[in-house]
Coordinates of C-alpha atoms in Angstrom, one line a residue:
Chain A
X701 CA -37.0 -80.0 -75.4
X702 CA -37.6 -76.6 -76.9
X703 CA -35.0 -74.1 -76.2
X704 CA -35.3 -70.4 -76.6
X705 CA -33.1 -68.0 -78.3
X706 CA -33.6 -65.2 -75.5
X707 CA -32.0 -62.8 -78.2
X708 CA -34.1 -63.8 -80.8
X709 CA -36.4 -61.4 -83.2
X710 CA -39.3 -64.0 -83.4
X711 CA -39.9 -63.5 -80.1
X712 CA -43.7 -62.3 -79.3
X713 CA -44.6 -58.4 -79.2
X714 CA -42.7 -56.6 -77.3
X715 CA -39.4 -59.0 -76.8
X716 CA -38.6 -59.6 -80.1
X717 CA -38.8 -55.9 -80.9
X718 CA -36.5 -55.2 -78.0
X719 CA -34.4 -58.1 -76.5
X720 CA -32.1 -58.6 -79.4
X721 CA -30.6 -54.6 -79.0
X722 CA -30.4 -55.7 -75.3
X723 CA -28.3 -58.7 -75.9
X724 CA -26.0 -57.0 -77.8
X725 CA -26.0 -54.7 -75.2
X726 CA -25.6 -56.9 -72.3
X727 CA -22.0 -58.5 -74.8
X728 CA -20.9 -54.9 -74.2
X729 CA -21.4 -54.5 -70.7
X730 CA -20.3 -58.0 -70.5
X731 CA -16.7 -57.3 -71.9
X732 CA -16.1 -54.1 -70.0
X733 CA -17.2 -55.3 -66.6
X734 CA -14.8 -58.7 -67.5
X735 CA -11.7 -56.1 -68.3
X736 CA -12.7 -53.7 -66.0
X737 CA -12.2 -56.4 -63.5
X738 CA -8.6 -57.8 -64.8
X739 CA -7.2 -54.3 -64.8
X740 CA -8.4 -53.6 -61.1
X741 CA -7.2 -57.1 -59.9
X742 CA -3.8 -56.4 -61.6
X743 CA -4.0 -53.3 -60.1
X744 CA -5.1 -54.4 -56.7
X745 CA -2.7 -56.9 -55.8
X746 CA 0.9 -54.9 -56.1
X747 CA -1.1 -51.9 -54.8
X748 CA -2.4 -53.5 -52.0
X749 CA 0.8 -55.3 -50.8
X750 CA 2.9 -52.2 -51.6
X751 CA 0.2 -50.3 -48.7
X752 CA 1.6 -52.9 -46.1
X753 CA 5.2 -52.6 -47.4
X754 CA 7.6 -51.8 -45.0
X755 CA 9.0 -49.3 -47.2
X756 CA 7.9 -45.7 -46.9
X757 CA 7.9 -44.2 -50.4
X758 CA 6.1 -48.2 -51.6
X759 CA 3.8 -47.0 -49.6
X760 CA 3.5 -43.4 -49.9
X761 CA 2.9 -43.9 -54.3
X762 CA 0.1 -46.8 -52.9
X763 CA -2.0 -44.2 -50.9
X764 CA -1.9 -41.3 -53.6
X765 CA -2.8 -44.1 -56.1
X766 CA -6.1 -45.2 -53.7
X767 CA -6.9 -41.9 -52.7
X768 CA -7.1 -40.4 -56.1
X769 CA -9.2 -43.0 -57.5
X770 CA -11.2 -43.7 -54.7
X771 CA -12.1 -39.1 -54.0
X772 CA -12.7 -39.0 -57.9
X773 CA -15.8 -40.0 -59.4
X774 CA -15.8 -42.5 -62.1
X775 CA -17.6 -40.1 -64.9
X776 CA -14.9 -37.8 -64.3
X777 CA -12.2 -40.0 -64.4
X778 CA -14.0 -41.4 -67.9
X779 CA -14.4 -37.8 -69.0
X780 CA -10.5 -37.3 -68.5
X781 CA -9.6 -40.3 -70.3
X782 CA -11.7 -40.5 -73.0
X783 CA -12.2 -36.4 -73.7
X784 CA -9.4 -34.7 -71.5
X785 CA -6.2 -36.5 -72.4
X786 CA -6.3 -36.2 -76.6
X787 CA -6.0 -32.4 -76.1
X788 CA -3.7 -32.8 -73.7
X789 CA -1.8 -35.5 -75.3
X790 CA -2.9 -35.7 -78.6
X791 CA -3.1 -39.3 -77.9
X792 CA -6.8 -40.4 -78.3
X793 CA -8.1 -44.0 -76.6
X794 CA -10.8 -46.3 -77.8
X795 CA -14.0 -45.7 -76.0
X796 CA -14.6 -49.0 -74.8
X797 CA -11.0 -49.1 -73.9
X798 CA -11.0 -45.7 -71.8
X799 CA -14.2 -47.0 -70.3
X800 CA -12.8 -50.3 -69.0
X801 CA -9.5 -48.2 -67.7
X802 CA -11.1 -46.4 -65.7
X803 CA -13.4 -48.6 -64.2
X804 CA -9.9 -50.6 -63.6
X805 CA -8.6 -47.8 -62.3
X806 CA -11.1 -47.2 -60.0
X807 CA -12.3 -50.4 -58.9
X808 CA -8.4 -50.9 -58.8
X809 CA -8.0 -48.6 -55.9
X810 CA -11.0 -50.0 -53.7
X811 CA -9.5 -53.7 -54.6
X812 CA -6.2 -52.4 -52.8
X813 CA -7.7 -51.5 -50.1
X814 CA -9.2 -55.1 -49.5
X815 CA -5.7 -56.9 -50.5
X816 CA -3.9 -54.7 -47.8
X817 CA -6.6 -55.0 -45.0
X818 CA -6.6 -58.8 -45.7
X819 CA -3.3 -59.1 -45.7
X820 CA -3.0 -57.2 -42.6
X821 CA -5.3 -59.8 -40.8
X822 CA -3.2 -62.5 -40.9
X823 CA -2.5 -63.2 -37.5
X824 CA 1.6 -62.1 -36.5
X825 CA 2.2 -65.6 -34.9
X826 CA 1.9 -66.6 -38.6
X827 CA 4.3 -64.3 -40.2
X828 CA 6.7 -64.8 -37.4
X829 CA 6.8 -68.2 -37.3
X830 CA 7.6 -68.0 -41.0
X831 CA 10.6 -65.9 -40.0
X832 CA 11.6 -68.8 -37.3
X833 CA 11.6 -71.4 -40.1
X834 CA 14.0 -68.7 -41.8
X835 CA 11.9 -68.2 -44.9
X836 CA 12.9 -65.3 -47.0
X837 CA 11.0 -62.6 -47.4
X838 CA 9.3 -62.9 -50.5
X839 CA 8.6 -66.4 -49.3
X840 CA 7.1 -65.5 -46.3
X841 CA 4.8 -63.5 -48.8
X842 CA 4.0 -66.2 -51.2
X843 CA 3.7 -69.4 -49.0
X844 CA 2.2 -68.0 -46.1
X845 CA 0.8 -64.6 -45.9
X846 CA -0.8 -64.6 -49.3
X847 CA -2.6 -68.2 -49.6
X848 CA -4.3 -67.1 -46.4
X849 CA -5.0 -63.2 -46.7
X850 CA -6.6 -64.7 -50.4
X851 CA -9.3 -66.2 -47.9
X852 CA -10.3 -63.2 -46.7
X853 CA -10.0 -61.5 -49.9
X854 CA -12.7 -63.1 -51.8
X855 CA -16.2 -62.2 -50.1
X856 CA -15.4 -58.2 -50.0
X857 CA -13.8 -58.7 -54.1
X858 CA -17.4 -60.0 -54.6
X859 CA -19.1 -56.8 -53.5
X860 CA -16.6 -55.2 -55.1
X861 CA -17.2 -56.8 -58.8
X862 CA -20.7 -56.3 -58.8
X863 CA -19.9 -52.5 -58.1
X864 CA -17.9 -52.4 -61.1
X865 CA -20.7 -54.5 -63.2
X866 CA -23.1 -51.7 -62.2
X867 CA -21.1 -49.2 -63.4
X868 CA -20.5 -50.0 -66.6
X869 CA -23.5 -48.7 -67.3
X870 CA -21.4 -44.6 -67.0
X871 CA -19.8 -46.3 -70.0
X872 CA -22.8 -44.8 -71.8
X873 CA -22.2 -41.4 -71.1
X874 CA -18.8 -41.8 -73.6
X875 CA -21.9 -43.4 -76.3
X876 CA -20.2 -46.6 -75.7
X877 CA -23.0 -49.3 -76.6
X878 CA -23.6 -51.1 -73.4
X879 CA -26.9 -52.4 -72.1
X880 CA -28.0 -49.0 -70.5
X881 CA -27.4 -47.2 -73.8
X882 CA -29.1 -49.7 -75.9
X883 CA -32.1 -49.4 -73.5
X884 CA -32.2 -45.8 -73.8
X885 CA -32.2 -45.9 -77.4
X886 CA -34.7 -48.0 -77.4
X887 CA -36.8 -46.1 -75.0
X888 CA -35.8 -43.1 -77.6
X889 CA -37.3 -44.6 -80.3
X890 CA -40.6 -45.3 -79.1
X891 CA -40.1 -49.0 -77.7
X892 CA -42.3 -49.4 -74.4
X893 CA -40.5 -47.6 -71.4
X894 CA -42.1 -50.2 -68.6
X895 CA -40.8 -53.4 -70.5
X896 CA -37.7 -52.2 -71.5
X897 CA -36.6 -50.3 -68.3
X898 CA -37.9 -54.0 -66.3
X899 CA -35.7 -56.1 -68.8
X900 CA -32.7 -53.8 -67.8
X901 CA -33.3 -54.4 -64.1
X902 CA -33.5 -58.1 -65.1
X903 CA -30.6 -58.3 -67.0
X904 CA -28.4 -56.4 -64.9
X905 CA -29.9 -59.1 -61.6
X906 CA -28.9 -61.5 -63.4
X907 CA -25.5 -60.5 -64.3
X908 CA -24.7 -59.8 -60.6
X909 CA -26.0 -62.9 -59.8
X910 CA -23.8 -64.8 -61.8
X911 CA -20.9 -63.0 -60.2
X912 CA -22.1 -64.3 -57.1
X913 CA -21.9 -67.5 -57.5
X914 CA -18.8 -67.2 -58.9
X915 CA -17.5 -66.4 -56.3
X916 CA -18.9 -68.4 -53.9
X917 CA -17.6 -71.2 -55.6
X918 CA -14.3 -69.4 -55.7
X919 CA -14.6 -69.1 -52.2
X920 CA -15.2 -72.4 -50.7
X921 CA -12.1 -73.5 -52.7
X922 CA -10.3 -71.0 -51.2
X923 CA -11.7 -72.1 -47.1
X924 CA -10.5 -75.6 -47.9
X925 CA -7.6 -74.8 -48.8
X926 CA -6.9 -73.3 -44.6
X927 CA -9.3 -76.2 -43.4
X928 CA -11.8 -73.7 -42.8
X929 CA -14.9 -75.3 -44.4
X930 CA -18.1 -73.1 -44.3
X931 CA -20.7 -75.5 -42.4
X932 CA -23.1 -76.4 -44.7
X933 CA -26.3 -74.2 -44.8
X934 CA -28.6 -77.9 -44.3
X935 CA -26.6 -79.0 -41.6
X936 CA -26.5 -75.2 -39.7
X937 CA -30.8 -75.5 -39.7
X938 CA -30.7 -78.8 -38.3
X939 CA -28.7 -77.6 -35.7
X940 CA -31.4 -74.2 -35.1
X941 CA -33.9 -77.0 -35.4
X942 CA -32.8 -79.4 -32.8
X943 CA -32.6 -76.3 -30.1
Chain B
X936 CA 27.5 -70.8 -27.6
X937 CA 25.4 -67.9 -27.0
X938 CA 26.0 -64.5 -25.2
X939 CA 24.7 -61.5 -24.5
X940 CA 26.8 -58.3 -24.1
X941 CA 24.7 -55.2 -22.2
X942 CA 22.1 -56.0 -24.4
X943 CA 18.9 -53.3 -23.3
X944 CA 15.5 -53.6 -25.2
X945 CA 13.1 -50.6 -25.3
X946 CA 9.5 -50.3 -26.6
X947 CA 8.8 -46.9 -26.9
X948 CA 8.9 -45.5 -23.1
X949 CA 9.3 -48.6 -21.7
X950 CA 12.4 -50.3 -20.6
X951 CA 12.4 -54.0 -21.0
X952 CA 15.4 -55.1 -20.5
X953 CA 18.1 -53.1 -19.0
X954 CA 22.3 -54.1 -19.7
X955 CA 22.1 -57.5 -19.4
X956 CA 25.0 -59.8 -19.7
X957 CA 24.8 -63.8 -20.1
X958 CA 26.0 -66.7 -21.3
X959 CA 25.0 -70.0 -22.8
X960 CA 27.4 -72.5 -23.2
X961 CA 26.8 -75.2 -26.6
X962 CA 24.1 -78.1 -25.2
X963 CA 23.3 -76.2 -22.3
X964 CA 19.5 -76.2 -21.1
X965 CA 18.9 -73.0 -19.5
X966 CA 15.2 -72.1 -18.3
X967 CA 13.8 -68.6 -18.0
X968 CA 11.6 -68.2 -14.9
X969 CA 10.2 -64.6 -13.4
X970 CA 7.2 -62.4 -13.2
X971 CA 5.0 -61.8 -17.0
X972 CA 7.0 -58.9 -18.1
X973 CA 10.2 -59.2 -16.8
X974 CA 11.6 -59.6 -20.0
X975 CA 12.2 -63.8 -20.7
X976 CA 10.4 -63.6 -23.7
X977 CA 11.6 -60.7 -25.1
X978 CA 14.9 -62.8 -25.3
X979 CA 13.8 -65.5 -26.9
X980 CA 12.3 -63.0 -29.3
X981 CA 15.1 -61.0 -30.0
X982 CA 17.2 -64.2 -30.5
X983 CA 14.4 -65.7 -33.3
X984 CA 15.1 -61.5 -35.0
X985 CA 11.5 -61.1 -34.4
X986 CA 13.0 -58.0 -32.4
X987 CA 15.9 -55.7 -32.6
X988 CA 18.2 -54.9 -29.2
X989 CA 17.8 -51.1 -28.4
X990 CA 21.3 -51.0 -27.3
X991 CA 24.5 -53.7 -26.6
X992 CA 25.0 -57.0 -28.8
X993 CA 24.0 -60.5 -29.1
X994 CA 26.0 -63.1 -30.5
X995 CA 25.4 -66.6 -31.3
X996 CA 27.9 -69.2 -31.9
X997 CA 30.7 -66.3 -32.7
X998 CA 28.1 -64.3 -35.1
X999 CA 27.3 -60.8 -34.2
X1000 CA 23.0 -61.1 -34.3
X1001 CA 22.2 -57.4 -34.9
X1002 CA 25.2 -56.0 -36.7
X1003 CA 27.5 -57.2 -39.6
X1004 CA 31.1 -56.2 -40.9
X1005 CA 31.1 -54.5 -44.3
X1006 CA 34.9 -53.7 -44.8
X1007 CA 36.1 -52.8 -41.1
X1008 CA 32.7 -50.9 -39.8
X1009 CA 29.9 -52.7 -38.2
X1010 CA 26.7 -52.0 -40.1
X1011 CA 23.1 -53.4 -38.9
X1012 CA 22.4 -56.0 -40.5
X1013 CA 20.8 -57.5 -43.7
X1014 CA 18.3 -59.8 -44.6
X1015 CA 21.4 -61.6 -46.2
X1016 CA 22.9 -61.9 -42.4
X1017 CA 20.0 -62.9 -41.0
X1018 CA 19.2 -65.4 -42.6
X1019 CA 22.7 -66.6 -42.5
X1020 CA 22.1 -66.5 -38.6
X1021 CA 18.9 -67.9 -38.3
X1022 CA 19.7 -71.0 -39.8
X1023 CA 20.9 -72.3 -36.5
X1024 CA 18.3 -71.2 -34.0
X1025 CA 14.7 -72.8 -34.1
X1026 CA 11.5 -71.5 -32.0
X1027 CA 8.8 -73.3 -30.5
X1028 CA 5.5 -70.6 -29.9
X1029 CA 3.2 -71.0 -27.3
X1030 CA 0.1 -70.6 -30.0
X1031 CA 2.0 -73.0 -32.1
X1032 CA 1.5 -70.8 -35.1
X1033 CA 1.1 -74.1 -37.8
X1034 CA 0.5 -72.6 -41.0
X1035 CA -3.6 -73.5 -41.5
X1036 CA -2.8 -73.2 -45.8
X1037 CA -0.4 -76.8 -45.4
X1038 CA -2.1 -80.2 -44.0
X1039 CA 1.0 -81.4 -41.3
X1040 CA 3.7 -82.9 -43.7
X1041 CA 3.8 -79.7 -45.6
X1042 CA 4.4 -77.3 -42.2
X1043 CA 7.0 -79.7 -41.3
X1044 CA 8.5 -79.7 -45.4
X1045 CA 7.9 -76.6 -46.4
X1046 CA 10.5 -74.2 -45.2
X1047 CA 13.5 -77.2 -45.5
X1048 CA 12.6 -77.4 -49.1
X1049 CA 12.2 -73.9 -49.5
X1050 CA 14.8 -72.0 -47.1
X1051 CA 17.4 -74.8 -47.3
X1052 CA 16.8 -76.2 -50.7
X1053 CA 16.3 -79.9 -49.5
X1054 CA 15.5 -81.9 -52.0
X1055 CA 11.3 -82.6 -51.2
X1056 CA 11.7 -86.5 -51.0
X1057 CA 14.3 -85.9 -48.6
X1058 CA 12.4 -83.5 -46.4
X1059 CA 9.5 -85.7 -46.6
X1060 CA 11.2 -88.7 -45.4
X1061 CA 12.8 -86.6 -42.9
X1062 CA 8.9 -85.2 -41.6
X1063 CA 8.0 -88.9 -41.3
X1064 CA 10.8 -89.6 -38.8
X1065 CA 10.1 -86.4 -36.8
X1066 CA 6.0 -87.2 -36.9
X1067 CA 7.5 -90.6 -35.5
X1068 CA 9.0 -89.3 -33.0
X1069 CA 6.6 -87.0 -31.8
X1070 CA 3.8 -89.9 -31.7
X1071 CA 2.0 -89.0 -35.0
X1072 CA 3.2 -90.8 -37.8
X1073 CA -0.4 -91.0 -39.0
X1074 CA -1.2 -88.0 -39.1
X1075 CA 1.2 -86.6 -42.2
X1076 CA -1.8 -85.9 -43.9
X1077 CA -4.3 -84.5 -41.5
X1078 CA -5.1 -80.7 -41.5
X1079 CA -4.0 -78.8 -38.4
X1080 CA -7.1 -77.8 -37.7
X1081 CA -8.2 -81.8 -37.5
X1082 CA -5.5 -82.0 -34.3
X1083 CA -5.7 -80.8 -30.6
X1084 CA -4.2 -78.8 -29.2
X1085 CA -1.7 -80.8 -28.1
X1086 CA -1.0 -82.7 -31.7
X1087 CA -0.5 -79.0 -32.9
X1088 CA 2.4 -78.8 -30.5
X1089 CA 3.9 -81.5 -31.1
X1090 CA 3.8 -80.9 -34.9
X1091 CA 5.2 -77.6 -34.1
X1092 CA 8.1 -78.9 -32.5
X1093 CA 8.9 -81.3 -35.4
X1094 CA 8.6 -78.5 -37.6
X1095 CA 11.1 -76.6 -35.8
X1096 CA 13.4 -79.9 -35.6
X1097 CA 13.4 -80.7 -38.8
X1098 CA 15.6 -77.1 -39.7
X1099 CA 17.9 -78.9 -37.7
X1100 CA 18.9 -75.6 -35.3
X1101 CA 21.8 -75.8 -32.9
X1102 CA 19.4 -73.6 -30.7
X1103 CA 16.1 -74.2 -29.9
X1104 CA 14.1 -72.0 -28.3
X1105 CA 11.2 -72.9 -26.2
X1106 CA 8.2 -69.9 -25.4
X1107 CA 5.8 -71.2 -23.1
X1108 CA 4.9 -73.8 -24.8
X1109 CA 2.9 -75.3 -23.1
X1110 CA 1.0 -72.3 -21.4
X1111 CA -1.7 -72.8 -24.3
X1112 CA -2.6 -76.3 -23.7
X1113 CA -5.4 -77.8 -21.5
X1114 CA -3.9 -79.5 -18.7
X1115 CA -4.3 -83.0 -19.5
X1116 CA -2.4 -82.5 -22.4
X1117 CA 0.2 -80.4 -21.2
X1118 CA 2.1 -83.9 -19.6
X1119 CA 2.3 -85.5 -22.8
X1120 CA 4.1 -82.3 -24.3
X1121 CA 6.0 -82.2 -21.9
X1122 CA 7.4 -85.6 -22.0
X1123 CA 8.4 -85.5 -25.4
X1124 CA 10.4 -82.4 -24.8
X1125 CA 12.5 -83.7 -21.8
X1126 CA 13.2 -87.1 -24.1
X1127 CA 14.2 -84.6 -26.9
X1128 CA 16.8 -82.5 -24.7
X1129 CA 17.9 -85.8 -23.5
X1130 CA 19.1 -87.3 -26.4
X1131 CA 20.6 -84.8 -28.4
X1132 CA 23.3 -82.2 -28.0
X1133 CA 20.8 -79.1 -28.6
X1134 CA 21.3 -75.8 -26.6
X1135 CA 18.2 -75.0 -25.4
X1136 CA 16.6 -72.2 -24.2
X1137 CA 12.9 -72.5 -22.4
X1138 CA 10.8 -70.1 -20.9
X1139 CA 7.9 -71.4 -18.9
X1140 CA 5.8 -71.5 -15.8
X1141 CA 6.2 -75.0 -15.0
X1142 CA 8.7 -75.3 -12.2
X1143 CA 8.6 -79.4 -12.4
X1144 CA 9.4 -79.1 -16.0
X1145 CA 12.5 -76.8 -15.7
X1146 CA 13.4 -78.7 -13.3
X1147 CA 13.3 -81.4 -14.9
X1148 CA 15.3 -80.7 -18.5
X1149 CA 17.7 -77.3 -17.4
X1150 CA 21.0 -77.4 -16.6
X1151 CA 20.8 -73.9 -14.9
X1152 CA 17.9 -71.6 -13.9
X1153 CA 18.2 -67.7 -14.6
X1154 CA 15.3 -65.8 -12.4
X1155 CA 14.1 -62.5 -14.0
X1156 CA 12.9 -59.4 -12.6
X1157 CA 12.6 -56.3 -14.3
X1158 CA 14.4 -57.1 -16.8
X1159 CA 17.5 -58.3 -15.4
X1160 CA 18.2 -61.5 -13.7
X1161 CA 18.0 -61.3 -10.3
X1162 CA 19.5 -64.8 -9.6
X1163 CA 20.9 -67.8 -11.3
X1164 CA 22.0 -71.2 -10.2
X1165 CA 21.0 -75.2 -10.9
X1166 CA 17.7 -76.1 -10.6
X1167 CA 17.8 -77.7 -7.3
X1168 CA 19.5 -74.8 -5.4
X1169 CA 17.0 -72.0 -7.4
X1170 CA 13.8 -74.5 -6.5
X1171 CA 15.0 -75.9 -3.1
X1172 CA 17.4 -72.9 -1.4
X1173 CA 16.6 -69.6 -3.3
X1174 CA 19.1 -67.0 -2.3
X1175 CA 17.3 -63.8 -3.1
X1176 CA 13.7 -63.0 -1.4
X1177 CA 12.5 -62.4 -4.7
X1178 CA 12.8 -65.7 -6.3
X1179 CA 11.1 -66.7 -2.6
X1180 CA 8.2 -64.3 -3.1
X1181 CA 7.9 -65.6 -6.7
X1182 CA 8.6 -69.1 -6.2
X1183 CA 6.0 -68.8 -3.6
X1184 CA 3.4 -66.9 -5.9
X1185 CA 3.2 -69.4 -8.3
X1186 CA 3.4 -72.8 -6.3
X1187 CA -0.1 -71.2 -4.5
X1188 CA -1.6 -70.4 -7.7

């Protein structure tokens, strides 16, 4: 079997001259949308549970956080970081670093926003039987509430990541070397617009794509462990088919 | 064993239970019967601390429920205190609430290892004889959702058991079942209050039941009970029209 270096400069015409910029590209965009994601997650899950607190001021700090980030747009927010913030504090951040904060950041506060709704759906029976078997609070939380509000969690977190893969590519605007700016560049310097503008849209498919199944996989762990197996897609058709 | 002292319950406008005063002496079976919304539940509620009393006090086995002592001023309570008090009542829900993230053993397991700090291989031969007991020692390892209705039940009930309560507290519990199950739920219950000394306290619809397992029968209107007495005077010579109109109600349905 033959296999092909997709990033490879012996590739014919056009590729060669263009897909090795756009790999190293796509590694960029890679890494940011990977810590972009770990910040907002971080960020997500004390947020979120802190917006279904019981204490006011918890949840007071929870909805400034969310509504900040979430009314702000994420070039602004970049523009703060990265531009703003050394002349306010002298104190200047990597650009990659700023980029993936603020996609954190922002991402972060949408991810709440899924943590507390799933939360919230956990039926009350469940919760309060928790309280019967005199579980403590924070146990309540963690052997109860939590392993099945993660359930829920999962297929909205989905949409949510490929958000934040798609906009990695504002990262550019800071000249941070991610797979949009390499594609401009190369548009820039006279590769063809067509093929290189089709390989982003490819790239980028992909990419999402792979976050998909991801979590699909992630989430059929997570329905087995509540017992809540997805039918199977075969076995759903040969039920439509049977009618 | 347990009593309440002018104990009113309020949700927002609405007056649920108005000054009432009773009495549960330790093993006695007492059964809750009246009209939806006359209040039983929200007893058994505000016994588990899913609620809070508006006004007046509950105590159980000597212990102020809603209010602790902190020096010589009564204070509401803590988390601290409640859990302290909790540890002797145990609650049996009419959607049997099993926790769908734990196959059986683990809902029965879970909160003695984790609330009590019972060593695991204890609670887990403790589960076994409870699933025995209930009729489904081979089903320690099934998923809740692989049970009926029924089965859930009866898990529930030996999940309760197994925090070894002095109380137990029974809400409709078998209002969600279909009826051919609701006998063999039933069954097990009445064994259960036979053999042991627990104070229980059972709301339900299902006059041939309370008949069968209560010691007294406390009939509630409005939130206060309108009459009380043993099972075969409430069920055979009610005093008050009302537990005649109700009595009457529900036999016809």
């Amino acid at each position: 079997m033959i296999t092909i270096n997709p990033c490879s400069a012996e590739l014919p015409g056009a590729l060669g001259e263009t897909m090795p910029f756009l790999c190293d590209g796509t590694v960029i965009t890679l890494q940011s949308a990977i810590g972009g994601s770990v910040i907002a997650i971080a960020i997500a899950l004390p947020v979120g549970l802190m917006a279904t607190s019981r204490h006011r001021r918890a949840r007071a700090v929870a909805r400034v956080y969310m509504e900040f980030f979430r009314g702000t747009s994420v070039l602004v927010q970049l523009f703060w970081l990265f531009y703003a913030m050394p002349l306010l504090t002298g104190f200047q951040l990597d650009k990659i670093f700023a980029g993936v904060l603020a996609l954190g950041l922002n991402l972060g506060a949408y991810g709440s926003e899924v943590v507390r709704g799933a939360v919230r759906a956990v039926p009350r029976g469940q919760r309060e039987a928790a309280v019967a078997l005199n579980f403590s609070p924070f146990q309540r939380m963690r052997y109860v509430v939590l392993p099945q509000a993660f359930v829920e969690m999962v297929p909205p977190m989905n949409n949510l990541l490929i958000e934040l893969l798609k906009a990695t590519s504002l990262l550019s605007a800071i000249t941070v070397a991610d797979l949009a700016y390499e594609g401009r560049l190369l548009v820039n310097s006279g590769s063809d617009q067509l093929i290189v503008f089709a390989l982003l849209l490819v790239i980028y498919f992909l990419l999402s794509y792979l976050i998909t199944l991801l979590m699909r996989f992630v989430e059929r762990r997570a329905a087995r462990v509540v017992g809540r197996e997805r039918p199977r897609r075969r076995a759903a058709r040969t039920v439509e088919a049977a009618r | 064993m347990i009593r309440f002292d002018k104990v009113g319950k309020r949700f927002g406008d609405v007056s649920v239970l108005r000054e009432l005063d009773f009495h549960v002496g330790r093993g006695e079976r007492v059964t809750l019967i009246g009209p939806s919304g006359s209040g039983k539940t929200t007893i058994l509620r505000l016994l588990m601390t899913l609620e809070r009393v508006t006004s007046g006090t509950i105590h159980v086995d000597g212990q102020c429920l809603s209010h602790m002592r902190r020096g010589d001023r009564q204070v509401p309570a803590d988390e601290r205190h409640l859990r302290q008090v909790r540890k002797k009542i145990g609650m049996v829900f009419q959607q049997f609430n099993l926790f769908p993230n734990m196959n059986v053993l683990r809902n029965i397991t879970e909160a003695p290892v984790r609330a009590l700090g019972v060593p695991r291989e204890q609670a887990e031969d403790k589960a076994h004889e409870l699933l025995k007991m209930v009729g489904l020692a081979d089903k320690a390892h099934a998923h809740p959702s692989q049970l009926s209705g029924g089965q859930q039940q009866r898990v529930a009930i030996a999940r309760a058991l197994a925090m070894e309560p002095e109380v137990l507290l029974l809400d409709e519990v078998t209002s969600a079942l279909d009826p051919e199950l609701v006998s063999g739920v039933q069954n097990l219950l009445r064994d259960i209050a036979h053999q042991g000394n627990l104070t229980l306290l059972c709301v339900t619809h299902e006059m041939n039941f309370a008949r069968d397992i209560s010691h007294r029968v406390l009939m509630f209107d409005q939130g206060q009970i309108v009459e009380e007495g043993p099972p075969e005077q409430i069920f055979t010579e009610p005093a008050q029209q009302r537990t005649r109109d109700f009595l009457q109600a529900v036999l016809d349905a």
